[in-house]
Coordinates of C-alpha atoms and ligand atoms in Angstrom, one line a residue:
M1 CA 60.3 89.6 85.9
D2 CA 61.0 91.1 82.5
V3 CA 63.8 89.1 80.8
R4 CA 64.3 92.1 78.4
N5 CA 66.0 93.8 81.4
F6 CA 68.8 91.2 81.2
T7 CA 71.2 90.2 78.4
S8 CA 71.3 86.6 77.3
V9 CA 74.3 84.7 76.2
E10 CA 72.7 84.3 72.8
Q11 CA 72.5 88.1 72.5
M12 CA 76.1 88.4 73.5
E13 CA 77.0 85.8 70.8
E14 CA 75.1 87.7 68.2
E15 CA 77.2 90.8 68.9
A16 CA 80.4 88.8 68.8
K17 CA 79.3 87.3 65.5
N18 CA 78.8 90.8 64.0
L19 CA 82.3 91.8 65.2
K20 CA 83.8 88.7 63.9
E21 CA 82.5 89.7 60.4
R22 CA 84.4 93.0 60.9
A23 CA 87.5 91.0 61.5
A24 CA 87.1 89.1 58.3
A25 CA 86.5 92.4 56.4
A26 CA 89.6 93.9 57.9
G27 CA 91.7 90.9 57.0
A28 CA 92.3 90.2 60.7
E29 CA 92.2 86.9 62.6
T30 CA 90.7 86.3 66.0
W31 CA 91.0 83.6 68.7
E32 CA 88.2 81.6 67.0
D33 CA 90.3 81.3 63.8
R34 CA 93.4 80.3 65.8
K35 CA 91.4 77.8 67.9
K36 CA 90.2 76.1 64.7
A37 CA 93.8 76.0 63.5
Q38 CA 94.9 74.4 66.8
T39 CA 92.2 71.7 66.7
P40 CA 92.6 68.8 67.5
Q41 CA 94.8 69.8 70.5
C42 CA 97.6 67.5 71.7
K43 CA 96.2 64.7 73.8
F44 CA 99.5 64.2 75.7
G45 CA 99.5 67.9 76.7
E46 CA 95.8 67.8 77.6
D47 CA 96.4 64.7 79.8
G48 CA 99.6 66.2 81.3
I49 CA 101.8 63.3 80.4
C50 CA 104.3 65.0 78.1
C51 CA 107.5 65.9 79.8
R52 CA 110.1 68.3 78.4
I53 CA 111.8 69.1 81.7
C54 CA 115.2 67.9 80.4
S55 CA 116.8 67.5 77.0
M56 CA 116.7 63.7 77.1
G57 CA 113.0 64.3 76.3
P58 CA 110.4 65.2 75.3
C59 CA 109.0 62.0 76.7
R60 CA 105.4 61.0 76.3
I61 CA 103.6 58.4 78.2
T62 CA 101.7 55.7 76.2
P63 CA 100.7 52.1 77.1
K64 CA 103.8 51.0 75.2
A65 CA 106.1 53.5 76.9
P66 CA 104.8 53.9 80.5
R67 CA 108.0 55.7 81.7
G68 CA 110.1 58.5 80.4
I69 CA 113.8 57.9 79.7
C70 CA 114.7 58.7 83.3
G71 CA 112.0 56.4 84.6
A72 CA 109.4 59.0 85.5
D73 CA 105.9 57.6 85.2
A74 CA 102.6 59.3 84.3
H75 CA 102.0 60.3 87.9
A76 CA 105.4 62.0 88.3
I77 CA 105.1 63.8 85.0
A78 CA 101.5 65.0 85.4
G79 CA 102.3 66.0 89.0
R80 CA 105.4 67.9 88.1
N81 CA 103.5 69.7 85.3
Y82 CA 100.7 70.5 87.6
L83 CA 103.0 71.9 90.3
R84 CA 104.8 74.0 87.7
M85 CA 101.4 75.6 86.8
V86 CA 100.9 76.5 90.4
A87 CA 104.4 78.0 90.6
G88 CA 103.7 80.0 87.5
G89 CA 100.4 81.3 88.8
T90 CA 101.8 82.1 92.2
A91 CA 104.7 84.0 90.6
A92 CA 102.4 86.1 88.5
H93 CA 100.0 87.1 91.3
S94 CA 102.8 87.6 93.9
D95 CA 105.0 89.6 91.6
H96 CA 102.0 91.9 91.0
G97 CA 101.7 92.1 94.8
R98 CA 105.4 92.9 95.0
E99 CA 105.1 95.7 92.4
I100 CA 102.3 97.3 94.4
C101 CA 104.5 97.1 97.5
H102 CA 107.2 99.0 95.6
T103 CA 104.6 101.6 94.5
L104 CA 103.5 102.0 98.1
H105 CA 107.2 102.5 99.0
A106 CA 107.4 105.2 96.4
T107 CA 104.5 107.3 97.8
R108 CA 105.3 110.9 98.8
P109 CA 103.0 113.6 100.1
D110 CA 103.6 115.6 97.0
G111 CA 104.3 112.5 94.7
H112 CA 102.3 110.9 91.9
Y113 CA 101.2 108.1 94.2
Q114 CA 99.7 109.0 97.6
I115 CA 97.9 107.2 100.4
K116 CA 94.2 107.1 99.9
D117 CA 93.2 104.9 102.8
P118 CA 95.3 105.9 105.8
A119 CA 93.0 104.1 108.2
K120 CA 93.6 100.7 106.4
L121 CA 97.4 101.5 106.5
L122 CA 97.2 102.1 110.2
R123 CA 95.3 98.8 110.8
L124 CA 97.9 96.9 108.9
A125 CA 100.8 98.7 110.7
N126 CA 99.3 97.8 114.0
E127 CA 98.8 94.2 112.9
W128 CA 102.5 94.0 111.9
G129 CA 103.7 95.8 115.1
V130 CA 104.8 98.9 113.3
K131 CA 105.0 102.0 115.5
T132 CA 102.5 104.5 114.4
E133 CA 102.2 107.1 117.2
G134 CA 103.6 110.5 116.4
R135 CA 104.9 109.3 113.0
D136 CA 104.3 110.7 109.6
I137 CA 101.8 108.6 107.6
Y138 CA 104.3 108.2 104.7
D139 CA 107.0 107.0 107.0
I140 CA 104.6 104.4 108.3
A141 CA 103.7 103.5 104.7
H142 CA 107.3 103.0 103.7
E143 CA 108.0 100.7 106.7
V144 CA 104.9 98.7 106.0
A145 CA 105.9 98.4 102.3
E146 CA 109.4 97.2 103.4
I147 CA 108.0 94.6 105.7
G148 CA 105.6 93.4 102.9
L149 CA 108.6 93.1 100.5
M150 CA 110.5 91.1 103.1
E151 CA 107.7 88.5 103.0
Y152 CA 108.9 87.5 99.6
G153 CA 112.4 86.5 100.6
K154 CA 112.7 86.3 104.4
P155 CA 114.9 83.3 105.4
F156 CA 112.8 82.1 108.4
G157 CA 109.2 81.8 109.4
T158 CA 105.9 81.6 107.6
Q159 CA 103.7 84.2 106.0
R160 CA 102.4 87.0 108.3
F161 CA 98.9 87.0 106.9
L162 CA 98.3 83.4 108.1
T163 CA 97.5 84.7 111.5
R164 CA 94.3 86.2 110.1
A165 CA 92.9 82.7 109.6
T166 CA 90.9 80.7 112.1
E167 CA 92.9 79.0 114.8
E168 CA 92.0 75.5 113.4
R169 CA 93.3 76.5 109.9
Q170 CA 96.6 77.8 111.3
K171 CA 97.1 74.7 113.3
L172 CA 96.2 72.4 110.3
W173 CA 98.5 74.2 107.9
H174 CA 101.4 73.9 110.3
E175 CA 100.7 70.2 111.0
L176 CA 100.4 69.4 107.3
G177 CA 103.5 71.3 106.5
I178 CA 101.7 73.6 104.0
A179 CA 102.1 76.9 105.9
P180 CA 104.0 78.9 103.3
R181 CA 107.4 80.3 104.1
A182 CA 108.8 83.2 102.0
I183 CA 106.8 83.6 98.8
D184 CA 109.8 83.4 96.5
R185 CA 111.0 80.3 98.4
E186 CA 107.8 78.4 97.8
I187 CA 108.0 79.2 94.0
A188 CA 111.7 78.2 94.0
T189 CA 111.0 75.0 96.0
A190 CA 108.3 74.1 93.4
M191 CA 110.7 74.6 90.5
H192 CA 113.5 72.8 92.3
M193 CA 111.3 69.8 93.2
T194 CA 110.2 69.5 89.6
H195 CA 113.7 69.7 88.2
M196 CA 114.9 66.5 86.5
G197 CA 116.0 64.0 89.0
N198 CA 114.0 65.3 91.9
T199 CA 110.5 64.5 93.3
A200 CA 108.6 61.8 91.4
D201 CA 106.1 61.2 94.2
A202 CA 102.7 62.6 93.1
E203 CA 101.5 63.0 96.7
A204 CA 104.5 65.2 97.6
L205 CA 104.0 67.2 94.5
V206 CA 100.4 67.9 95.3
R207 CA 101.3 68.9 98.9
Q208 CA 103.8 71.4 97.6
A209 CA 101.1 72.7 95.2
L210 CA 99.0 73.4 98.2
R211 CA 101.9 75.2 99.9
T212 CA 102.8 77.2 96.8
G213 CA 99.2 78.1 96.3
M214 CA 99.0 79.3 99.9
A215 CA 102.0 81.6 99.2
D216 CA 99.8 83.2 96.6
G217 CA 96.5 83.5 98.4
W218 CA 97.7 84.1 101.9
G219 CA 100.9 85.9 100.7
G220 CA 101.3 87.6 97.4
S221 CA 97.7 88.1 96.4
M222 CA 96.7 89.3 99.8
M223 CA 99.6 91.7 99.7
G224 CA 98.4 93.0 96.3
T225 CA 94.9 93.6 97.7
E226 CA 95.9 95.2 100.9
M227 CA 98.5 97.6 99.4
T228 CA 96.3 98.5 96.5
D229 CA 93.5 99.5 98.9
I230 CA 95.9 101.6 101.0
L231 CA 97.2 103.3 97.8
F232 CA 94.1 103.8 95.8
G233 CA 91.3 103.4 98.4
T234 CA 89.3 100.5 99.7
P235 CA 86.4 99.8 97.3
Q236 CA 82.9 100.9 98.2
P237 CA 79.7 100.1 96.3
R238 CA 79.2 102.3 93.2
E239 CA 77.3 102.2 90.0
T240 CA 78.8 101.4 86.6
E241 CA 78.1 99.7 83.3
G242 CA 79.4 96.6 81.5
D243 CA 79.8 95.3 78.0
L244 CA 81.1 96.7 74.7
G245 CA 78.2 99.1 74.5
V246 CA 80.1 101.3 77.0
L247 CA 82.4 102.4 74.1
D248 CA 81.1 105.7 72.9
K249 CA 81.3 106.7 69.2
D250 CA 81.5 110.4 70.0
M251 CA 84.3 110.1 72.6
V252 CA 88.0 109.3 72.6
N253 CA 87.9 105.7 73.8
I254 CA 90.8 104.4 75.8
I255 CA 90.9 100.9 77.1
V256 CA 93.1 99.8 80.1
H257 CA 93.8 96.1 80.3
G258 CA 95.7 93.7 82.5
H259 CA 95.9 93.6 86.3
D260 CA 98.2 96.0 88.1
P261 CA 96.3 99.3 88.6
A262 CA 99.4 101.6 89.0
M263 CA 99.3 102.5 85.3
S264 CA 95.5 102.6 84.8
E265 CA 95.0 104.8 87.9
M266 CA 97.2 107.4 86.2
I267 CA 95.3 107.2 82.9
V268 CA 92.0 107.6 84.8
L269 CA 93.3 110.7 86.6
A270 CA 94.6 112.2 83.4
S271 CA 91.3 111.6 81.6
E272 CA 89.7 113.9 84.3
D273 CA 92.2 116.7 83.7
K274 CA 90.2 119.7 82.4
D275 CA 92.9 120.7 79.8
L276 CA 92.9 117.2 78.3
I277 CA 89.1 117.1 78.1
E278 CA 89.2 120.5 76.4
Y279 CA 91.9 119.2 74.1
A280 CA 89.7 116.2 73.2
R281 CA 86.8 118.6 72.4
S282 CA 89.1 120.7 70.2
K283 CA 89.7 117.5 68.2
G284 CA 85.9 117.0 67.6
A285 CA 85.3 114.5 70.4
K286 CA 82.7 115.0 73.2
G287 CA 85.1 113.9 75.8
I288 CA 87.4 111.1 77.0
N289 CA 85.9 107.7 77.8
V290 CA 88.2 105.3 79.7
C291 CA 86.9 101.7 79.9
G292 CA 88.5 98.6 81.3
L293 CA 89.1 95.0 80.3
C294 CA 89.9 92.0 82.5
C295 CA 91.1 92.6 86.0
T296 CA 92.4 96.1 85.4
A297 CA 88.8 96.9 84.7
N298 CA 87.8 95.4 88.0
E299 CA 90.5 97.5 89.8
V300 CA 89.4 100.9 88.3
T301 CA 85.7 100.2 88.3
M302 CA 85.7 99.4 92.1
R303 CA 87.4 102.7 92.9
H304 CA 86.2 105.1 90.2
G305 CA 83.2 103.5 88.6
V306 CA 85.1 103.1 85.3
K307 CA 83.0 101.2 82.8
M308 CA 83.9 97.6 82.0
A309 CA 84.2 96.9 78.3
G310 CA 84.4 93.2 78.9
N311 CA 86.4 90.2 79.9
F312 CA 89.2 88.0 78.6
L313 CA 87.7 86.7 75.3
Q314 CA 86.4 90.2 74.5
Q315 CA 89.8 91.9 74.2
E316 CA 89.9 91.4 70.5
N317 CA 86.3 92.3 70.0
A318 CA 86.9 95.7 71.6
I319 CA 89.4 96.6 68.9
L320 CA 87.1 95.2 66.2
T321 CA 84.6 98.0 67.0
G322 CA 87.0 100.4 65.2
M323 CA 86.3 102.9 68.0
V324 CA 89.2 102.3 70.3
E325 CA 91.9 105.0 70.1
M326 CA 94.2 103.3 72.5
I327 CA 94.6 100.1 74.4
A328 CA 97.1 100.5 77.2
V329 CA 98.1 97.3 79.0
D330 CA 100.1 96.4 82.1
V331 CA 100.5 92.7 83.0
Q332 CA 98.9 89.3 82.5
C333 CA 96.1 87.9 80.2
I334 CA 97.0 90.2 77.3
F335 CA 96.7 88.4 73.9
P336 CA 99.9 89.0 71.8
S337 CA 97.4 89.1 68.9
I338 CA 96.5 92.6 70.0
G339 CA 99.7 93.7 68.2
P340 CA 98.8 92.7 64.6
L341 CA 95.1 93.2 65.2
S342 CA 95.5 96.8 66.3
E343 CA 97.5 97.5 63.1
C344 CA 94.4 96.5 61.1
F345 CA 92.7 99.5 62.8
H346 CA 93.8 102.9 64.0
T347 CA 94.2 101.6 67.6
K348 CA 97.4 102.4 69.4
F349 CA 98.7 99.5 71.4
I350 CA 100.7 100.6 74.4
T351 CA 102.6 98.2 76.6
T352 CA 103.9 99.6 79.9
S353 CA 105.7 96.9 81.9
P354 CA 109.0 95.0 81.4
I355 CA 107.0 91.9 82.4
A356 CA 104.8 92.1 79.3
R357 CA 106.8 93.2 76.3
I358 CA 104.7 92.4 73.1
P359 CA 105.7 92.9 69.5
N360 CA 103.8 95.5 67.4
S361 CA 103.2 97.7 70.5
E362 CA 104.7 101.0 71.6
Y363 CA 106.5 100.6 74.8
V364 CA 106.1 103.3 77.5
E365 CA 107.6 102.2 80.8
F366 CA 105.9 103.5 83.9
H367 CA 107.9 104.6 86.9
P368 CA 106.5 106.2 90.1
E369 CA 108.6 109.4 89.6
T370 CA 107.1 110.1 86.2
A371 CA 103.8 108.2 86.2
R372 CA 101.5 111.2 86.2
E373 CA 103.2 112.8 83.2
K374 CA 103.2 109.4 81.4
G375 CA 99.5 109.0 82.0
R376 CA 98.9 112.5 80.5
E377 CA 101.1 111.8 77.6
L378 CA 99.2 108.6 76.8
V379 CA 95.8 110.3 77.1
R380 CA 97.0 113.1 74.8
A381 CA 98.3 110.5 72.2
A382 CA 94.9 108.8 72.3
I383 CA 93.2 112.1 71.7
D384 CA 95.5 112.8 68.7
N385 CA 94.6 109.4 67.4
F386 CA 90.8 110.2 67.4
E387 CA 91.1 111.9 64.0
R388 CA 92.7 108.8 62.4
R389 CA 89.5 106.7 62.9
D390 CA 88.2 105.1 59.7
P391 CA 84.4 105.6 59.7
A392 CA 84.0 102.7 57.4
K393 CA 85.4 100.3 60.0
I394 CA 83.2 101.5 62.9
Y395 CA 80.8 99.1 64.4
E396 CA 78.8 100.3 67.4
P397 CA 77.8 97.5 69.9
K398 CA 74.6 98.4 71.5
K399 CA 74.5 96.1 74.5
K400 CA 75.4 97.2 78.0
Q401 CA 74.0 96.7 81.4
G402 CA 74.1 98.6 84.7
A403 CA 76.1 97.0 87.5
R404 CA 76.8 97.8 91.1
V405 CA 80.5 97.1 92.0
G406 CA 82.9 97.4 94.8
Y407 CA 82.0 95.0 97.6
S408 CA 85.2 94.8 99.7
C409 CA 84.8 93.0 103.0
E410 CA 84.7 96.5 104.7
A411 CA 81.9 97.5 102.3
I412 CA 79.9 94.3 103.0
I413 CA 80.2 94.8 106.7
K414 CA 79.0 98.4 106.3
E415 CA 76.0 97.2 104.3
L416 CA 75.2 94.6 107.0
D417 CA 75.5 97.2 109.7
G418 CA 72.6 99.1 108.0
V419 CA 70.3 96.1 108.0
T420 CA 68.3 96.2 111.3
N421 CA 68.3 97.9 114.6
S422 CA 68.3 94.6 116.4
Y423 CA 72.0 94.2 115.5
V424 CA 73.0 97.5 117.0
D425 CA 75.1 95.8 119.6
V426 CA 77.1 93.8 117.1
R427 CA 77.9 96.3 114.4
G428 CA 80.9 95.5 112.3
T429 CA 80.3 91.8 112.2
Y430 CA 78.9 89.3 109.7
K431 CA 76.2 88.2 112.3
P432 CA 73.2 89.2 110.1
L433 CA 74.6 87.1 107.3
I434 CA 75.4 84.2 109.5
D435 CA 71.8 84.3 111.0
C436 CA 70.3 84.3 107.5
I437 CA 72.3 81.2 106.6
K438 CA 71.5 79.5 109.8
A439 CA 67.8 80.2 109.3
G440 CA 67.9 79.0 105.8
V441 CA 66.8 82.3 104.3
L442 CA 70.1 82.0 102.5
R443 CA 71.1 78.4 101.8
G444 CA 74.8 79.3 101.4
A445 CA 77.3 81.2 99.3
V446 CA 79.3 80.5 96.2
A447 CA 82.4 82.4 94.9
I448 CA 82.4 82.3 91.1
V449 CA 85.7 83.4 89.7
G450 CA 88.1 83.1 86.9
C451 CA 88.5 83.4 83.2
N452 CA 86.9 82.5 79.9
N453 CA 88.2 79.6 77.9
P454 CA 87.6 78.8 74.2
K455 CA 87.0 75.2 75.2
V456 CA 83.5 76.2 76.2
R457 CA 80.9 78.9 75.1
P458 CA 82.3 82.2 76.5
D459 CA 80.4 83.3 79.6
Y460 CA 77.7 80.6 79.2
S461 CA 78.8 78.6 82.3
H462 CA 79.4 81.7 84.4
I463 CA 75.9 83.0 83.7
E464 CA 74.0 79.8 83.8
I465 CA 75.5 78.8 87.1
M466 CA 75.0 82.2 88.7
K467 CA 71.3 82.2 87.7
E468 CA 70.7 78.8 89.0
L469 CA 72.4 79.5 92.3
I470 CA 70.5 82.8 93.0
K471 CA 67.3 81.0 92.1
N472 CA 68.1 78.6 94.8
D473 CA 68.7 81.3 97.5
I474 CA 72.5 81.0 97.3
I475 CA 74.3 84.3 97.3
V476 CA 77.1 84.7 94.8
V477 CA 80.3 86.7 95.2
T478 CA 82.5 87.1 92.1
T479 CA 85.8 88.4 90.9
G480 CA 87.9 88.5 87.7
C481 CA 86.4 87.9 84.4
S482 CA 83.5 86.1 85.9
A483 CA 82.4 89.4 87.5
Q484 CA 82.4 90.9 84.0
A485 CA 80.3 88.1 82.7
A486 CA 77.8 88.8 85.5
A487 CA 77.9 92.6 84.7
K488 CA 77.2 92.0 81.0
A489 CA 74.3 89.8 81.8
G490 CA 72.8 92.3 84.3
L491 CA 73.3 90.1 87.3
M492 CA 75.2 92.7 89.3
K493 CA 72.4 95.3 89.3
P494 CA 69.9 95.4 92.1
E495 CA 67.0 94.5 89.8
A496 CA 68.6 91.0 89.5
K497 CA 66.8 90.2 92.7
E498 CA 63.9 89.4 90.5
L499 CA 65.8 86.3 89.4
C500 CA 66.3 85.1 93.0
G501 CA 64.4 82.7 95.2
A502 CA 62.2 84.3 97.8
G503 CA 64.8 84.1 100.6
L504 CA 67.7 85.8 98.7
K505 CA 65.3 88.3 97.2
R506 CA 64.3 89.4 100.7
V507 CA 67.9 89.7 101.7
C508 CA 68.7 91.8 98.6
E509 CA 65.7 94.1 99.4
L510 CA 66.5 94.4 103.1
V511 CA 70.2 95.1 102.7
G512 CA 69.9 96.9 99.3
I513 CA 72.4 94.7 97.5
P514 CA 72.4 92.8 94.2
P515 CA 72.4 89.0 94.5
V516 CA 75.8 88.8 92.8
L517 CA 78.4 90.8 94.7
H518 CA 81.5 92.1 92.9
M519 CA 84.5 91.6 95.1
G520 CA 87.2 92.7 92.6
S521 CA 90.0 91.3 90.6
C522 CA 91.7 88.0 90.6
V523 CA 94.1 88.9 93.5
D524 CA 91.0 90.0 95.4
I525 CA 90.1 86.3 95.9
S526 CA 92.2 87.0 99.0
R527 CA 89.2 89.1 100.2
I528 CA 87.0 86.1 99.9
M529 CA 89.4 84.1 102.0
L530 CA 89.2 86.7 104.7
L531 CA 85.4 86.8 104.5
V532 CA 85.2 83.0 104.9
N533 CA 87.6 83.0 107.8
D534 CA 86.0 85.9 109.6
V535 CA 82.5 84.3 109.1
C536 CA 83.8 81.0 110.5
K537 CA 85.4 82.7 113.5
Q538 CA 82.2 84.6 114.4
W539 CA 80.1 81.5 113.8
G540 CA 82.5 79.2 115.7
I541 CA 82.9 76.6 113.0
R542 CA 85.7 75.2 110.8
C543 CA 86.2 76.6 107.3
D544 CA 85.4 73.2 105.8
Q545 CA 82.0 73.2 107.6
L546 CA 80.8 76.4 106.1
P547 CA 78.0 76.0 103.4
A548 CA 80.1 77.9 100.9
V549 CA 82.1 76.7 97.9
G550 CA 84.3 78.1 95.1
C551 CA 83.7 77.7 91.4
A552 CA 85.9 78.4 88.3
P553 CA 83.7 77.3 85.4
E554 CA 85.7 78.6 82.5
W555 CA 89.2 78.9 84.0
M556 CA 92.3 78.9 81.8
S557 CA 95.3 80.5 83.6
E558 CA 98.1 79.1 85.7
K559 CA 96.9 81.7 88.3
A560 CA 93.6 79.9 88.5
V561 CA 95.4 76.7 89.4
A562 CA 97.3 78.5 92.1
I563 CA 94.0 80.0 93.4
A564 CA 92.3 76.7 93.4
N565 CA 95.1 75.3 95.6
Y566 CA 94.9 78.0 98.3
V567 CA 91.1 77.8 98.3
V568 CA 91.1 74.0 98.9
S569 CA 93.9 74.5 101.5
T570 CA 91.4 76.9 103.2
G571 CA 89.0 74.0 103.4
I572 CA 86.7 75.1 100.6
D573 CA 85.6 72.8 97.8
V574 CA 86.4 74.1 94.3
Y575 CA 84.1 73.2 91.4
L576 CA 85.9 73.3 88.0
G577 CA 84.2 73.4 84.6
I578 CA 87.5 72.8 82.7
E579 CA 89.5 69.7 83.4
P580 CA 92.9 70.2 84.9
Q581 CA 95.6 68.8 82.7
V582 CA 96.4 65.7 84.8
K583 CA 94.0 63.2 83.3
G584 CA 96.8 60.9 82.2
S585 CA 97.4 60.0 85.8
A586 CA 94.7 58.3 87.8
Q587 CA 96.7 59.0 91.0
M588 CA 96.8 62.7 90.3
M589 CA 93.1 62.8 89.6
E590 CA 92.4 61.0 92.8
L591 CA 94.8 63.3 94.8
I592 CA 93.3 66.6 93.6
T593 CA 89.7 65.5 94.0
E594 CA 89.7 63.2 97.1
G595 CA 93.3 63.3 98.4
T596 CA 93.4 66.9 99.4
R597 CA 89.9 66.7 101.0
K598 CA 91.3 64.1 103.4
L599 CA 94.0 66.6 104.4
T600 CA 92.3 70.0 104.3
G601 CA 88.6 69.3 104.0
G602 CA 88.6 70.8 100.5
G603 CA 89.0 69.3 97.1
F604 CA 88.1 69.7 93.4
I605 CA 84.8 68.6 91.9
I606 CA 85.2 68.5 88.1
N607 CA 82.4 68.5 85.5
T608 CA 82.3 70.1 82.1
D609 CA 78.5 70.4 82.0
P610 CA 77.6 73.6 83.8
H611 CA 74.1 72.3 84.7
V612 CA 75.5 69.2 86.3
L613 CA 78.2 71.3 88.0
V614 CA 75.8 73.7 89.6
Q615 CA 73.6 70.9 90.8
K616 CA 76.6 69.3 92.5
M617 CA 77.3 72.7 94.1
I618 CA 73.8 72.9 95.5
D619 CA 74.0 69.3 96.7
G620 CA 77.4 70.0 98.3
I621 CA 76.0 73.1 100.1
E622 CA 72.9 71.2 101.3
K623 CA 75.2 68.4 102.6
K624 CA 77.2 70.9 104.6
R625 CA 74.0 72.4 106.0
A626 CA 72.8 69.0 107.1
A627 CA 76.1 68.2 108.7
L628 CA 75.8 71.4 110.7
G629 CA 72.2 70.5 111.6
I630 CA 70.7 73.6 110.0
Ligands
SF4_1 FE1 112.0 62.5 79.9 FE2 112.6 62.2 82.5 FE3 113.7 64.2 81.1 FE4 111.1 64.3 81.7 S1 112.8 64.4 83.1 S2 112.1 64.7 79.7 S3 110.6 62.1 81.7 S4 114.0 62.0 80.8
MSK2 S1 91.8 88.6 84.1 S2 93.3 85.4 85.1 S3 91.4 85.9 82.3 S4 89.9 85.9 85.4 FE1 92.3 88.4 86.1 FE2 90.3 87.2 83.7 FE3 91.4 84.9 84.3 FE4 92.9 86.8 83.5

């Protein structure tokens, strides 16, 4: 194995250092400067024991003052803060899902948004009892979208997607009272419970955190994934590239950033319009180069092979190259610092959603009726901006890696179908995968997901953990910014099989897959939930018995806390490399680590050392194997 084929974290850091020097020269600040200015960070906040829920506060818990003015103790305060994080995360993911439902509802045969995967639409229509025979596909789409939208506010019943889970999960969720009702209701209940004068019992707060998280993963996020596939196509494996080296000095560089692909799809389409490519050439550029950041990158790379410029903590670095004509953003994970930073360069900063209004940006609202023209207008404006580049400010990052992306559940099954003739009778199942795990060729699977966090070396934990897992014959699936860390390191290209143990290497060769499978954006962790449940159904085991775990080594967002809650509700342990902000309450720490495991079979395992964390994962997987007798 030639390590020169891969990019090390040290090499990534070297590039980041060069770009940081550019920032200093341009008089711009970056997250590193602001982190320094914020250090030391507030201990009360870090431990989750500062309450400012009512104006009698803020109240902070100390040994001398163990209760807030109303009498709330550390457990109540940390528990309420924690539940509010879950509510925030669920709101963000689910509102993204709702927007996509509205986009689906706005599809027309001659409109800007059309149905790209009618087969998936029909499957969902059948699942939901929507009449399909003899009906126009767009009529069906509108009815499905309406039913999806009703899941947000229906007065009775629980989420429709729950019926996709194993029987044992469905039963357990109902028995525990964590089967989510309407999505908005669970968010409202979380906010109501944590209002001054309501729930002060940590156990009840954690239970509602599970239920609210479930409204995300088995509600809003799953809605986002399903409707996006119907609208823009279900991902299939395709080749792309990752890291800042994908920016091209000779091209008009446009970056799309955020989460909801409705805007970025229009920019990608416009960038392929012949007249705009000609226009770019007339301005001295060789063409138009659309690249992505964060989860918008994941969405458009999975469906178009758009190159991935990088992840969360690289958003400023992209602009520091001086080569970005435009950064167009939709929602979530966008640094407000992009405003002042882009003004130090020629970069146009475009915000497009009323959900993410940011100073020092140009606001161009996107609507289904005008989306295609708006996309073209933005691409044209980026081309016009090409001439305004300052050659003295240009820095060309050289590093990039090839990556294979787009492993939806449908794509994984298709790949498995191609494995061997002996499975000809069970095509369309995960049986080959299950057999590999049973035989020990694969020891298990880990989903590595989530953000970067300045509390740790960017990307280091993601990459170290992935390398150690694949070396130990544990297959990795990944989403979000973790996927981009993998892409930058070269772990999502088929050649990464050289870093694997003998068993996983053989599987990669046989199936023709990389050892780290890209499953999409943050909302697509819902795909992983379906994968887990379908594998367990076909195997005939409970979800908490499966030798598979989740890991968010560098998480930072409220969405990550929501995700972690639906994953443990699904019976899967979640390994965290950043401590949740509840340390000021021993009871809360106990509840999120051991307490939930007693209820659902899944809990958090927390360790800030990635090497210790990965060893715990391997041990956890081996323990599950032993319990299954395999
Ligand atoms: Fe203080 Fe209680 Fe008000 Fe929180 S709810 S700020 S602990 S008085
Ligand atoms: S974009 S939520 S930083 S993974 Fe989904 Fe990345 Fe985390 Fe945002």
